[in-house]
Amino acid sequence: MTQRGHFLFLGHQDLSGILRGRSVPAARIDEAMANGLPWVPANITIGALNGLPPDNGFGPMGEIRFIPDATARLTLGGHADGPAFDLVLCDARQMDGRDWSCCPRTALKSAVRDLHAATGLTMKVAFEHEFTVHGLNQPNHIAFSLSAGRVVAPLGQRVLDVVERAGFTLEQFQAEYGQSQFEISSVPADPLTAADRTVLTLETIRDTARSLGLRASFLPKPALDDVGNGVHIHFSLWEKDKNVTAQMDWLTERSAPFVAGLVAHAESLLPLTIASANSYARIKPHAWVGAYTCVGTRNREAMIRLVPRAAAADGANPNASLEYRVTDATANVYLALTAIIRAGLAGIAGKHPAPPNVQQDPDSFSPDERRALGIRALPATLESALTPQAQADASRWLGPDLAAAYFSCRRNDVVEAAPHTFDALASKLSLVY
Ligand code: GLU
Ligand code: MG
């Protein structure tokens, strides 16, 4: 790729979903691309309010290295008031180049390898991100309207210019339902590519909005009386070049145990896919999020929606995907995908039977009906999601070092959130996410 930036920022998404790193001037870009830069292990645990968890496990010791991946690089345009920046995503490795046990990007690579080794399956992933744009000049946000789409078009066009110069594009960019809420969706790709492009795209949106005097925020729940900013992870399972996700608008023999694993481990997935104290205010019934542990074809109140799309004459759904709806932008995207793959693999290993296809709002069942269907309400707060079982599963899925560091971050989030009202915390976190 042609070098365009005056600086190169070597970045790494930390355990609170925040991209952090350091930059070098143009003259040092080639060297930094080849050899990376040193980094401080404890930094991956810095929280959204910049606090370091007291029990982060690293303390002041140690050194790791950011090693850039040239395939995950783009150039953020020069602003009126600042130079062009290249941004490249990095693995965090040990100083001698070996894998580091706490690198989320490395954890995802190994989950993808294990999925293929154990099952022969590969996965394609696409993300939908909802976000709020502050500072737009629109008297009224009409949901899904052309007018709202036109108001945000200058931002959308500049974002597309940046990502297309880097060799990829977006599937959609549109107005959403909430106040000044918009949504982007990405094009399906292998899990690592999809995750990298998502991190690059979010940074591009934030950066480009700033250059236009706007502010883009992916905070999950900006206000209690408005809908949330969700992240939906669409994924499909493939046997060579055949999509084996769905058949006759329902799960197949290949996908059913994988999905059953997600439903069975829902409570352990949650702290890994929605990370902040603010996040849990979004997970409520009747908000089209999915507040219960269930899966349903075309059901937007289920935690997992099967999207069969068109069926072929033999009932095959060659374009089907599963939409995991209880994620948001406070999660580390690599760990969210790692956890989904690991929980799915646990379902396959345990030969879990297909879950029931829930065809109504799960909140409309009586508690007894839900119990009979094995449907449970998801934890309502971050604190209640941080159970010993969730940490034990995370330890198995991510390795004990990474899980311990991750849970120290989430416990610190609980402590840091405690003195704040909902609105006070939301306004602080809105400036971060
Ligand atoms: N805003 C909803 C959420 O928080 C999603 C609405 C939709 O289905 O697009 O996840
Ligand atoms: Mg949406």
CSV table of C-alpha atoms and ligand atoms in Angstrom, one decimal:
chain,number,residue,atom,x,y,z
A,1,MET,CA,0.0,0.0,0.0
A,2,THR,CA,1.3,3.5,-0.8
A,3,GLN,CA,2.4,5.3,2.2
A,4,ARG,CA,0.3,8.4,2.6
A,5,GLY,CA,0.3,9.4,6.3
A,6,HIS,CA,2.7,11.8,8.0
A,7,PHE,CA,2.6,9.4,11.0
A,8,LEU,CA,1.9,5.7,11.5
A,9,PHE,CA,-0.2,4.8,14.5
A,10,LEU,CA,0.4,1.2,15.7
A,11,GLY,CA,-2.8,0.3,17.4
A,12,HIS,CA,-4.2,-2.6,19.4
A,13,GLN,CA,-7.8,-3.0,20.7
A,14,ASP,CA,-7.6,-3.4,24.5
A,15,LEU,CA,-9.8,-5.3,26.9
A,16,SER,CA,-12.3,-2.5,27.1
A,17,GLY,CA,-12.7,-2.3,23.3
A,18,ILE,CA,-10.5,0.9,23.1
A,19,LEU,CA,-7.8,1.2,20.4
A,20,ARG,CA,-4.6,2.4,22.1
A,21,GLY,CA,-1.1,2.5,20.8
A,22,ARG,CA,1.7,4.9,19.7
A,23,SER,CA,2.8,6.6,16.6
A,24,VAL,CA,6.0,7.1,14.7
A,25,PRO,CA,6.9,9.9,12.1
A,26,ALA,CA,7.0,9.1,8.4
A,27,ALA,CA,10.8,8.5,8.4
A,28,ARG,CA,10.4,5.6,10.8
A,29,ILE,CA,7.3,4.0,9.3
A,30,ASP,CA,9.2,1.2,7.4
A,31,GLU,CA,11.2,0.3,10.4
A,32,ALA,CA,8.1,0.2,12.7
A,33,MET,CA,6.2,-1.9,10.1
A,34,ALA,CA,9.1,-4.4,10.1
A,35,ASN,CA,10.0,-4.5,13.8
A,36,GLY,CA,7.0,-3.1,15.7
A,37,LEU,CA,7.2,-1.1,18.9
A,38,PRO,CA,7.4,-2.0,22.6
A,39,TRP,CA,4.3,-1.8,24.7
A,40,VAL,CA,3.5,-2.1,28.4
A,41,PRO,CA,1.5,-5.2,29.3
A,42,ALA,CA,-0.7,-3.5,32.0
A,43,ASN,CA,-1.9,-1.0,29.3
A,44,ILE,CA,-4.3,-3.6,27.9
A,45,THR,CA,-6.3,-3.3,31.1
A,46,ILE,CA,-6.7,0.5,31.3
A,47,GLY,CA,-10.4,1.1,31.7
A,48,ALA,CA,-12.7,3.5,29.8
A,49,LEU,CA,-12.2,6.1,32.5
A,50,ASN,CA,-8.4,5.6,32.3
A,51,GLY,CA,-8.2,3.7,35.6
A,52,LEU,CA,-5.9,0.7,36.0
A,53,PRO,CA,-7.6,-2.3,37.8
A,54,PRO,CA,-5.7,-2.7,41.0
A,55,ASP,CA,-5.6,-6.5,40.5
A,56,ASN,CA,-4.7,-6.4,36.8
A,57,GLY,CA,-2.0,-9.0,37.3
A,58,PHE,CA,0.8,-7.1,35.4
A,59,GLY,CA,1.6,-4.2,37.7
A,60,PRO,CA,4.6,-2.1,36.5
A,61,MET,CA,6.5,-5.0,35.2
A,62,GLY,CA,7.3,-6.5,31.8
A,63,GLU,CA,7.4,-5.6,28.2
A,64,ILE,CA,5.6,-6.8,25.1
A,65,ARG,CA,5.8,-5.8,21.5
A,66,PHE,CA,3.2,-4.5,19.0
A,67,ILE,CA,3.8,-6.3,15.7
A,68,PRO,CA,1.9,-4.7,12.8
A,69,ASP,CA,-0.2,-6.6,10.3
A,70,ALA,CA,0.2,-4.9,6.9
A,71,THR,CA,-3.2,-6.3,5.8
A,72,ALA,CA,-4.9,-4.2,8.5
A,73,ARG,CA,-3.8,-0.7,7.6
A,74,LEU,CA,-5.5,2.4,6.3
A,75,THR,CA,-4.9,6.1,5.9
A,76,LEU,CA,-7.0,8.6,7.8
A,77,GLY,CA,-7.3,11.8,5.7
A,78,GLY,CA,-5.6,15.0,6.7
A,79,HIS,CA,-8.0,17.3,8.5
A,80,ALA,CA,-8.0,21.0,8.1
A,81,ASP,CA,-6.2,21.2,11.3
A,82,GLY,CA,-4.0,18.1,11.2
A,83,PRO,CA,-1.9,15.8,9.1
A,84,ALA,CA,-2.8,12.5,7.5
A,85,PHE,CA,-2.3,9.4,9.7
A,86,ASP,CA,-1.8,5.8,8.8
A,87,LEU,CA,-3.3,3.4,11.2
A,88,VAL,CA,-2.2,-0.2,11.4
A,89,LEU,CA,-3.5,-3.0,13.7
A,90,CYS,CA,-1.0,-5.1,15.6
A,91,ASP,CA,-0.7,-8.4,17.4
A,92,ALA,CA,0.8,-8.1,20.9
A,93,ARG,CA,3.7,-10.5,21.1
A,94,GLN,CA,6.4,-11.5,23.5
A,95,MET,CA,9.7,-9.7,23.0
A,96,ASP,CA,11.2,-12.7,21.2
A,97,GLY,CA,8.3,-12.8,18.8
A,98,ARG,CA,6.4,-15.7,20.3
A,99,ASP,CA,2.6,-15.5,20.9
A,100,TRP,CA,1.6,-13.6,24.1
A,101,SER,CA,-1.0,-15.3,26.2
A,102,CYS,CA,-3.0,-12.0,26.6
A,103,CYS,CA,-3.4,-10.9,23.0
A,104,PRO,CA,-7.0,-10.9,21.9
A,105,ARG,CA,-6.1,-10.9,18.2
A,106,THR,CA,-4.0,-14.0,18.7
A,107,ALA,CA,-6.8,-15.7,20.8
A,108,LEU,CA,-9.1,-15.3,17.8
A,109,LYS,CA,-6.6,-16.8,15.4
A,110,SER,CA,-6.3,-19.8,17.5
A,111,ALA,CA,-10.1,-20.2,17.9
A,112,VAL,CA,-10.5,-20.1,14.2
A,113,ARG,CA,-7.8,-22.7,13.7
A,114,ASP,CA,-9.4,-25.0,16.4
A,115,LEU,CA,-12.9,-24.7,14.9
A,116,HIS,CA,-11.5,-25.9,11.5
A,117,ALA,CA,-9.3,-28.6,13.1
A,118,ALA,CA,-12.2,-30.0,15.2
A,119,THR,CA,-15.1,-29.7,12.8
A,120,GLY,CA,-13.8,-28.9,9.3
A,121,LEU,CA,-16.0,-25.8,9.5
A,122,THR,CA,-15.0,-22.2,8.6
A,123,MET,CA,-16.9,-19.1,9.5
A,124,LYS,CA,-17.9,-15.9,7.7
A,125,VAL,CA,-18.6,-12.9,9.8
A,126,ALA,CA,-20.3,-9.5,9.2
A,127,PHE,CA,-21.0,-6.8,11.7
A,128,GLU,CA,-23.8,-4.3,12.1
A,129,HIS,CA,-22.9,-1.3,14.2
A,130,GLU,CA,-25.4,1.3,15.4
A,131,PHE,CA,-24.1,4.7,16.6
A,132,THR,CA,-25.2,8.2,17.5
A,133,VAL,CA,-23.9,11.2,15.6
A,134,HIS,CA,-23.8,14.4,17.8
A,135,GLY,CA,-23.8,17.8,16.3
A,136,LEU,CA,-25.8,17.2,13.1
A,137,ASN,CA,-27.9,20.0,11.7
A,138,GLN,CA,-31.2,18.2,11.5
A,139,PRO,CA,-34.4,19.6,13.2
A,140,ASN,CA,-35.9,16.2,13.5
A,141,HIS,CA,-34.5,12.7,13.0
A,142,ILE,CA,-37.1,10.8,11.0
A,143,ALA,CA,-36.3,7.1,11.4
A,144,PHE,CA,-34.8,5.3,8.4
A,145,SER,CA,-35.7,8.4,6.2
A,146,LEU,CA,-33.9,9.7,3.2
A,147,SER,CA,-33.6,13.1,4.9
A,148,ALA,CA,-31.7,11.7,7.8
A,149,GLY,CA,-29.6,9.7,5.4
A,150,ARG,CA,-28.8,12.8,3.4
A,151,VAL,CA,-27.8,14.8,6.5
A,152,VAL,CA,-25.2,12.2,7.4
A,153,ALA,CA,-24.1,11.5,3.8
A,154,PRO,CA,-21.0,13.8,3.9
A,155,LEU,CA,-19.7,11.7,6.8
A,156,GLY,CA,-20.7,8.5,5.1
A,157,GLN,CA,-19.0,9.4,1.8
A,158,ARG,CA,-15.7,10.4,3.5
A,159,VAL,CA,-15.7,7.2,5.5
A,160,LEU,CA,-16.3,5.1,2.4
A,161,ASP,CA,-13.4,7.0,0.6
A,162,VAL,CA,-11.0,6.0,3.4
A,163,VAL,CA,-12.0,2.3,3.6
A,164,GLU,CA,-12.2,1.9,-0.1
A,165,ARG,CA,-8.7,3.3,-0.5
A,166,ALA,CA,-7.6,0.6,1.9
A,167,GLY,CA,-9.2,-2.1,-0.2
A,168,PHE,CA,-12.6,-2.9,1.3
A,169,THR,CA,-16.1,-1.4,1.4
A,170,LEU,CA,-19.2,-1.3,3.5
A,171,GLU,CA,-22.5,-3.1,2.8
A,172,GLN,CA,-24.7,-0.3,4.0
A,173,PHE,CA,-24.7,3.1,5.7
A,174,GLN,CA,-28.1,4.3,6.8
A,175,ALA,CA,-30.3,6.2,9.2
A,176,GLU,CA,-31.6,4.1,12.1
A,177,TYR,CA,-34.5,4.4,14.5
A,178,GLY,CA,-33.1,6.2,17.5
A,179,GLN,CA,-32.3,9.9,17.9
A,180,SER,CA,-29.5,10.8,15.5
A,181,GLN,CA,-28.8,7.1,15.2
A,182,PHE,CA,-27.2,5.6,12.1
A,183,GLU,CA,-26.0,2.1,11.2
A,184,ILE,CA,-23.2,0.6,9.1
A,185,SER,CA,-22.9,-3.0,8.1
A,186,SER,CA,-19.8,-4.7,6.9
A,187,VAL,CA,-19.3,-7.2,4.0
A,188,PRO,CA,-18.9,-10.9,5.2
A,189,ALA,CA,-15.3,-12.0,5.6
A,190,ASP,CA,-13.3,-14.5,7.6
A,191,PRO,CA,-13.4,-13.7,11.3
A,192,LEU,CA,-10.0,-12.0,11.6
A,193,THR,CA,-10.5,-9.9,8.5
A,194,ALA,CA,-14.0,-9.0,9.6
A,195,ALA,CA,-12.8,-8.0,13.1
A,196,ASP,CA,-9.9,-5.9,11.8
A,197,ARG,CA,-12.1,-4.1,9.3
A,198,THR,CA,-14.5,-3.3,12.0
A,199,VAL,CA,-11.9,-1.8,14.3
A,200,LEU,CA,-10.5,0.2,11.3
A,201,THR,CA,-14.0,1.4,10.3
A,202,LEU,CA,-15.1,2.5,13.7
A,203,GLU,CA,-11.9,4.5,14.1
A,204,THR,CA,-12.5,6.0,10.7
A,205,ILE,CA,-16.0,7.0,11.6
A,206,ARG,CA,-14.9,8.6,14.9
A,207,ASP,CA,-12.0,10.4,13.2
A,208,THR,CA,-13.9,11.6,10.2
A,209,ALA,CA,-16.8,12.8,12.3
A,210,ARG,CA,-14.3,14.9,14.3
A,211,SER,CA,-12.9,16.4,11.1
A,212,LEU,CA,-16.4,17.5,10.2
A,213,GLY,CA,-17.1,19.1,13.6
A,214,LEU,CA,-19.3,16.2,14.6
A,215,ARG,CA,-19.0,13.5,17.2
A,216,ALA,CA,-19.8,9.8,16.6
A,217,SER,CA,-20.4,7.6,19.6
A,218,PHE,CA,-21.0,3.9,19.7
A,219,LEU,CA,-22.0,4.0,23.4
A,220,PRO,CA,-24.5,1.1,23.9
A,221,LYS,CA,-27.2,3.1,25.8
A,222,PRO,CA,-26.9,6.9,25.4
A,223,ALA,CA,-30.3,7.5,27.2
A,224,LEU,CA,-32.7,5.4,29.2
A,225,ASP,CA,-35.6,6.7,27.2
A,226,ASP,CA,-34.2,5.9,23.7
A,227,VAL,CA,-33.2,2.7,21.9
A,228,GLY,CA,-29.6,1.4,22.3
A,229,ASN,CA,-26.7,1.3,19.9
A,230,GLY,CA,-26.3,-2.4,19.3
A,231,VAL,CA,-23.7,-4.4,17.6
A,232,HIS,CA,-25.0,-7.5,15.8
A,233,ILE,CA,-22.6,-10.2,14.7
A,234,HIS,CA,-23.8,-12.1,11.7
A,235,PHE,CA,-22.1,-15.4,11.1
A,236,SER,CA,-22.5,-18.4,8.9
A,237,LEU,CA,-20.8,-21.8,9.1
A,238,TRP,CA,-19.3,-23.3,5.9
A,239,GLU,CA,-18.2,-26.7,4.8
A,240,LYS,CA,-15.7,-25.9,2.1
A,241,ASP,CA,-17.8,-23.6,-0.2
A,242,LYS,CA,-21.2,-24.7,1.1
A,243,ASN,CA,-23.1,-22.6,3.6
A,244,VAL,CA,-24.4,-25.2,6.2
A,245,THR,CA,-26.0,-22.7,8.5
A,246,ALA,CA,-29.7,-23.3,7.6
A,247,GLN,CA,-32.0,-25.5,5.7
A,248,MET,CA,-35.8,-25.1,5.4
A,249,ASP,CA,-35.6,-21.8,7.4
A,250,TRP,CA,-34.1,-23.6,10.4
A,251,LEU,CA,-30.8,-24.9,11.7
A,252,THR,CA,-29.0,-27.8,10.1
A,253,GLU,CA,-27.3,-30.8,11.8
A,254,ARG,CA,-24.0,-28.9,11.5
A,255,SER,CA,-25.2,-25.6,12.9
A,256,ALA,CA,-27.7,-26.8,15.6
A,257,PRO,CA,-25.1,-28.0,18.2
A,258,PHE,CA,-23.0,-24.9,17.6
A,259,VAL,CA,-26.0,-22.6,18.3
A,260,ALA,CA,-27.1,-24.8,21.2
A,261,GLY,CA,-23.6,-24.2,22.7
A,262,LEU,CA,-24.1,-20.5,22.5
A,263,VAL,CA,-27.5,-20.7,24.1
A,264,ALA,CA,-26.3,-23.1,26.9
A,265,HIS,CA,-23.3,-20.8,27.6
A,266,ALA,CA,-25.2,-17.5,27.2
A,267,GLU,CA,-24.5,-16.2,30.7
A,268,SER,CA,-20.7,-16.8,30.2
A,269,LEU,CA,-20.7,-15.2,26.8
A,270,LEU,CA,-22.3,-12.1,28.0
A,271,PRO,CA,-19.4,-10.4,29.9
A,272,LEU,CA,-17.2,-11.1,26.9
A,273,THR,CA,-19.6,-9.7,24.3
A,274,ILE,CA,-21.1,-6.7,26.3
A,275,ALA,CA,-18.5,-5.3,28.5
A,276,SER,CA,-19.4,-2.0,30.3
A,277,ALA,CA,-21.7,-1.1,33.1
A,278,ASN,CA,-23.7,1.0,30.6
A,279,SER,CA,-24.2,-2.0,28.3
A,280,TYR,CA,-26.6,-3.8,30.5
A,281,ALA,CA,-29.2,-1.0,30.4
A,282,ARG,CA,-29.6,-1.9,26.7
A,283,ILE,CA,-30.5,-5.6,27.3
A,284,LYS,CA,-34.2,-5.2,28.0
A,285,PRO,CA,-37.3,-6.9,26.6
A,286,HIS,CA,-39.2,-5.1,23.8
A,287,ALA,CA,-36.1,-3.1,22.6
A,288,TRP,CA,-35.3,-5.5,19.8
A,289,VAL,CA,-32.1,-6.6,21.5
A,290,GLY,CA,-32.6,-10.1,22.9
A,291,ALA,CA,-32.9,-10.3,26.7
A,292,TYR,CA,-33.5,-14.0,26.9
A,293,THR,CA,-31.4,-17.1,26.1
A,294,CYS,CA,-33.1,-18.3,22.9
A,295,VAL,CA,-32.9,-18.5,19.2
A,296,GLY,CA,-35.7,-17.9,16.7
A,297,THR,CA,-36.0,-17.6,12.9
A,298,ARG,CA,-36.5,-14.0,12.1
A,299,ASN,CA,-37.0,-13.2,15.8
A,300,ARG,CA,-35.5,-9.8,16.9
A,301,GLU,CA,-36.4,-10.4,20.6
A,302,ALA,CA,-34.2,-13.6,20.6
A,303,MET,CA,-30.6,-13.4,21.6
A,304,ILE,CA,-29.8,-15.1,18.3
A,305,ARG,CA,-31.9,-14.5,15.2
A,306,LEU,CA,-31.7,-16.9,12.3
A,307,VAL,CA,-31.8,-15.0,9.1
A,308,PRO,CA,-32.6,-17.6,6.4
A,309,ARG,CA,-33.0,-15.2,3.5
A,310,ALA,CA,-34.3,-16.7,0.3
A,311,ALA,CA,-34.6,-20.5,0.0
A,312,ALA,CA,-33.7,-22.6,-3.0
A,313,ALA,CA,-36.2,-25.1,-4.5
A,314,ASP,CA,-34.7,-27.9,-2.3
A,315,GLY,CA,-35.2,-25.8,0.8
A,316,ALA,CA,-31.5,-24.9,1.1
A,317,ASN,CA,-30.8,-21.4,2.5
A,318,PRO,CA,-27.5,-20.6,0.8
A,319,ASN,CA,-27.3,-17.0,2.1
A,320,ALA,CA,-28.4,-17.7,5.6
A,321,SER,CA,-26.7,-16.2,8.6
A,322,LEU,CA,-27.1,-16.3,12.4
A,323,GLU,CA,-27.3,-12.9,14.1
A,324,TYR,CA,-25.8,-12.8,17.7
A,325,ARG,CA,-27.5,-9.6,19.0
A,326,VAL,CA,-26.1,-9.2,22.5
A,327,THR,CA,-22.9,-7.4,21.6
A,328,ASP,CA,-21.9,-3.8,21.7
A,329,ALA,CA,-18.9,-1.6,20.9
A,330,THR,CA,-17.5,-1.7,24.5
A,331,ALA,CA,-16.5,-5.3,23.9
A,332,ASN,CA,-13.2,-6.3,22.4
A,333,VAL,CA,-14.3,-7.5,19.0
A,334,TYR,CA,-11.7,-10.3,18.8
A,335,LEU,CA,-12.7,-11.7,22.2
A,336,ALA,CA,-16.4,-11.5,21.4
A,337,LEU,CA,-15.8,-13.6,18.3
A,338,THR,CA,-13.4,-15.9,20.2
A,339,ALA,CA,-16.0,-16.5,22.8
A,340,ILE,CA,-18.7,-17.3,20.2
A,341,ILE,CA,-16.5,-19.8,18.5
A,342,ARG,CA,-15.4,-21.4,21.7
A,343,ALA,CA,-19.0,-21.7,23.1
A,344,GLY,CA,-20.1,-23.1,19.7
A,345,LEU,CA,-17.3,-25.6,19.8
A,346,ALA,CA,-18.4,-26.7,23.3
A,347,GLY,CA,-21.9,-27.3,22.0
A,348,ILE,CA,-20.5,-29.5,19.2
A,349,ALA,CA,-18.2,-31.4,21.5
A,350,GLY,CA,-21.1,-31.9,24.0
A,351,LYS,CA,-23.4,-33.0,21.1
A,352,HIS,CA,-26.0,-30.5,22.3
A,353,PRO,CA,-29.5,-31.0,20.8
A,354,ALA,CA,-31.1,-28.3,18.7
A,355,PRO,CA,-32.7,-25.6,20.8
A,356,PRO,CA,-36.4,-24.8,20.2
A,357,ASN,CA,-37.2,-22.4,17.5
A,358,VAL,CA,-38.8,-19.6,19.5
A,359,GLN,CA,-41.4,-17.9,17.3
A,360,GLN,CA,-42.7,-15.1,19.6
A,361,ASP,CA,-41.4,-12.5,21.9
A,362,PRO,CA,-39.9,-14.6,24.7
A,363,ASP,CA,-41.1,-12.0,27.3
A,364,SER,CA,-44.7,-12.9,26.4
A,365,PHE,CA,-44.4,-16.4,27.7
A,366,SER,CA,-45.3,-17.1,31.4
A,367,PRO,CA,-42.3,-18.0,33.6
A,368,ASP,CA,-43.4,-21.7,33.5
A,369,GLU,CA,-43.6,-21.7,29.7
A,370,ARG,CA,-40.1,-20.2,29.6
A,371,ARG,CA,-38.8,-22.8,32.0
A,372,ALA,CA,-40.3,-25.6,29.9
A,373,LEU,CA,-38.5,-24.2,26.8
A,374,GLY,CA,-35.2,-23.8,28.7
A,375,ILE,CA,-35.4,-20.0,28.2
A,376,ARG,CA,-33.6,-17.9,30.9
A,377,ALA,CA,-33.4,-14.1,31.3
A,378,LEU,CA,-29.9,-12.7,30.7
A,379,PRO,CA,-28.1,-11.0,33.6
A,380,ALA,CA,-29.4,-7.5,34.2
A,381,THR,CA,-26.2,-5.9,35.4
A,382,LEU,CA,-22.5,-6.1,34.8
A,383,GLU,CA,-21.9,-7.1,38.4
A,384,SER,CA,-24.3,-10.0,38.3
A,385,ALA,CA,-22.8,-11.2,35.0
A,386,LEU,CA,-19.4,-11.6,36.6
A,387,THR,CA,-20.0,-15.0,38.1
A,388,PRO,CA,-17.4,-17.7,39.0
A,389,GLN,CA,-18.9,-19.8,36.2
A,390,ALA,CA,-18.5,-17.1,33.7
A,391,GLN,CA,-14.8,-16.6,34.7
A,392,ALA,CA,-14.2,-20.4,34.6
A,393,ASP,CA,-15.6,-20.6,31.1
A,394,ALA,CA,-13.6,-17.6,30.0
A,395,SER,CA,-10.5,-19.3,31.4
A,396,ARG,CA,-11.2,-22.3,29.2
A,397,TRP,CA,-12.0,-20.2,26.2
A,398,LEU,CA,-9.3,-17.5,26.4
A,399,GLY,CA,-6.7,-19.1,28.6
A,400,PRO,CA,-6.3,-18.3,32.3
A,401,ASP,CA,-4.0,-15.3,32.0
A,402,LEU,CA,-6.2,-13.4,29.5
A,403,ALA,CA,-9.4,-14.4,31.4
A,404,ALA,CA,-8.0,-13.1,34.7
A,405,ALA,CA,-6.9,-9.8,33.1
A,406,TYR,CA,-10.2,-9.4,31.4
A,407,PHE,CA,-12.2,-10.0,34.6
A,408,SER,CA,-10.0,-7.6,36.5
A,409,CYS,CA,-11.1,-5.0,34.0
A,410,ARG,CA,-14.8,-5.8,34.3
A,411,ARG,CA,-14.6,-5.7,38.1
A,412,ASN,CA,-12.9,-2.4,37.9
A,413,ASP,CA,-15.7,-1.1,35.6
A,414,VAL,CA,-18.2,-2.0,38.3
A,415,VAL,CA,-16.3,-0.1,40.9
A,416,GLU,CA,-15.8,2.9,38.7
A,417,ALA,CA,-19.5,3.0,37.7
A,418,ALA,CA,-20.8,2.8,41.3
A,419,PRO,CA,-20.6,6.5,42.3
A,420,HIS,CA,-22.3,7.7,39.0
A,421,THR,CA,-25.9,8.1,38.1
A,422,PHE,CA,-26.9,6.4,34.8
A,423,ASP,CA,-26.7,9.8,32.9
A,424,ALA,CA,-23.4,10.9,34.5
A,425,LEU,CA,-21.7,7.6,33.5
A,426,ALA,CA,-23.3,7.7,30.0
A,427,SER,CA,-22.1,11.2,29.3
A,428,LYS,CA,-18.5,10.3,30.3
A,429,LEU,CA,-18.5,7.0,28.4
A,430,SER,CA,-20.1,8.7,25.4
A,431,LEU,CA,-16.9,10.6,25.0
A,432,VAL,CA,-14.9,7.4,25.0
A,433,TYR,CA,-16.9,5.0,22.8
B,1,GLU,N1,-31.2,-0.9,18.5
B,1,GLU,C1,-31.3,-2.3,18.7
B,1,GLU,C2,-30.2,-2.8,19.5
B,1,GLU,O1,-29.8,-2.2,20.5
B,1,GLU,C3,-31.4,-3.1,17.4
B,1,GLU,C4,-32.5,-2.7,16.4
B,1,GLU,C5,-32.4,-3.5,15.1
B,1,GLU,O2,-32.9,-4.6,15.0
B,1,GLU,O3,-31.7,-3.0,14.2
B,1,GLU,O4,-29.6,-3.9,19.4
B,2,MG,MG,-30.2,-1.9,13.4
